[in-house]
Amino acid sequence: GIGPILAEMSCRFKLPLTYPDTVAAGARVTELAADRFLMHHRVVSHRHGRVAAEGDGRIVSYDYNAKTKAALPEVIVARIREREGAALVEAAP
């Protein structure tokens, strides 16, 4: 019953995209706490060679049975640390 839930999200649009542009989209975890993490997202226009949009999403570990926040499962924490490495900021609880 423990899984992710999106707590908040922001997006800054910097450049309008029009067909037939191609885009590259990426996401990475930039901040990690015991019960949540912050992901940064970016969309880049191939036509313009510039960032078209970027934003952040705060994901909270949630116990759907108890209807409350929960600690992130250790397997998830380990995978995030493994993937993001030294660039990851460990946030205060």
Coordinates of C-alpha atoms in Angstrom, one line a residue:
G1 CA 0.0 0.0 0.0
I2 CA 3.0 2.4 0.0
G3 CA 3.6 4.3 -3.2
P4 CA 4.3 7.7 -4.7
I5 CA 1.9 10.6 -4.8
L6 CA 2.6 14.0 -6.5
A7 CA 2.4 16.7 -3.8
E8 CA 3.2 19.7 -6.0
M9 CA 4.5 20.6 -9.4
S10 CA 5.7 23.7 -11.2
C11 CA 6.5 24.4 -14.9
R12 CA 8.1 27.4 -16.5
F13 CA 7.4 27.7 -20.3
K14 CA 10.3 29.5 -22.0
L15 CA 9.8 28.8 -25.7
P16 CA 6.7 27.9 -27.7
L17 CA 7.0 24.6 -29.5
T18 CA 5.4 24.1 -33.0
Y19 CA 5.1 21.2 -35.3
P20 CA 7.3 19.6 -36.7
D21 CA 9.8 20.3 -34.0
T22 CA 11.4 17.4 -32.2
V23 CA 12.1 17.6 -28.4
A24 CA 14.2 15.8 -25.9
A25 CA 12.8 15.4 -22.4
G26 CA 14.6 14.5 -19.3
A27 CA 14.1 14.2 -15.5
R28 CA 16.4 13.7 -12.6
V29 CA 16.1 13.6 -8.8
T30 CA 17.8 16.6 -7.3
E31 CA 16.8 16.4 -3.7
L32 CA 16.1 13.4 -1.4
A33 CA 14.6 13.2 2.1
A34 CA 13.3 10.3 4.2
D35 CA 9.7 10.6 2.9
R36 CA 10.0 12.6 -0.4
F37 CA 12.1 13.6 -3.3
L38 CA 12.2 16.5 -5.8
M39 CA 12.5 15.8 -9.5
H40 CA 13.6 18.4 -12.0
H41 CA 12.2 18.2 -15.6
R42 CA 13.4 19.8 -18.8
V43 CA 12.2 19.8 -22.4
V44 CA 14.6 21.0 -25.1
S45 CA 13.7 22.0 -28.6
H46 CA 15.9 20.4 -31.3
R47 CA 14.9 23.1 -33.8
H48 CA 15.9 26.0 -31.6
G49 CA 18.6 24.3 -29.5
R50 CA 17.1 25.8 -26.4
V51 CA 15.2 24.8 -23.3
A52 CA 11.4 25.1 -24.1
A53 CA 10.2 24.3 -20.6
E54 CA 11.5 23.2 -17.2
G55 CA 10.0 22.6 -13.8
D56 CA 10.0 20.6 -10.6
G57 CA 7.8 18.0 -9.0
R58 CA 7.7 17.0 -5.3
I59 CA 6.9 13.3 -4.9
V60 CA 5.9 12.1 -1.4
S61 CA 5.9 8.5 -0.3
Y62 CA 2.4 7.7 0.8
D63 CA 0.7 4.9 2.6
Y64 CA -2.6 4.5 0.8
N65 CA -4.0 2.2 3.4
A66 CA -3.3 4.4 6.4
K67 CA -3.8 7.6 4.4
T68 CA -0.6 9.2 5.6
K69 CA 3.0 9.9 4.6
A70 CA 5.4 7.1 4.9
A71 CA 9.2 6.6 4.7
L72 CA 10.5 5.9 1.2
P73 CA 11.3 2.2 0.8
E74 CA 15.0 1.6 1.1
V75 CA 15.2 0.0 -2.3
I76 CA 13.9 3.2 -3.9
V77 CA 16.3 5.4 -1.8
A78 CA 19.2 3.1 -2.9
R79 CA 18.2 3.3 -6.6
I80 CA 17.9 7.1 -6.5
R81 CA 21.3 7.4 -4.8
E82 CA 22.9 5.0 -7.3
R83 CA 21.4 6.8 -10.3
E84 CA 22.0 10.4 -9.3
G85 CA 25.4 10.0 -7.4
A86 CA 27.2 13.0 -5.9
A87 CA 25.0 15.6 -7.5
L88 CA 22.1 14.5 -5.2
V89 CA 21.3 16.8 -2.3
E90 CA 20.2 15.0 0.9
A91 CA 17.5 17.2 2.4
A92 CA 16.7 17.6 6.1
P93 CA 13.7 15.6 7.4

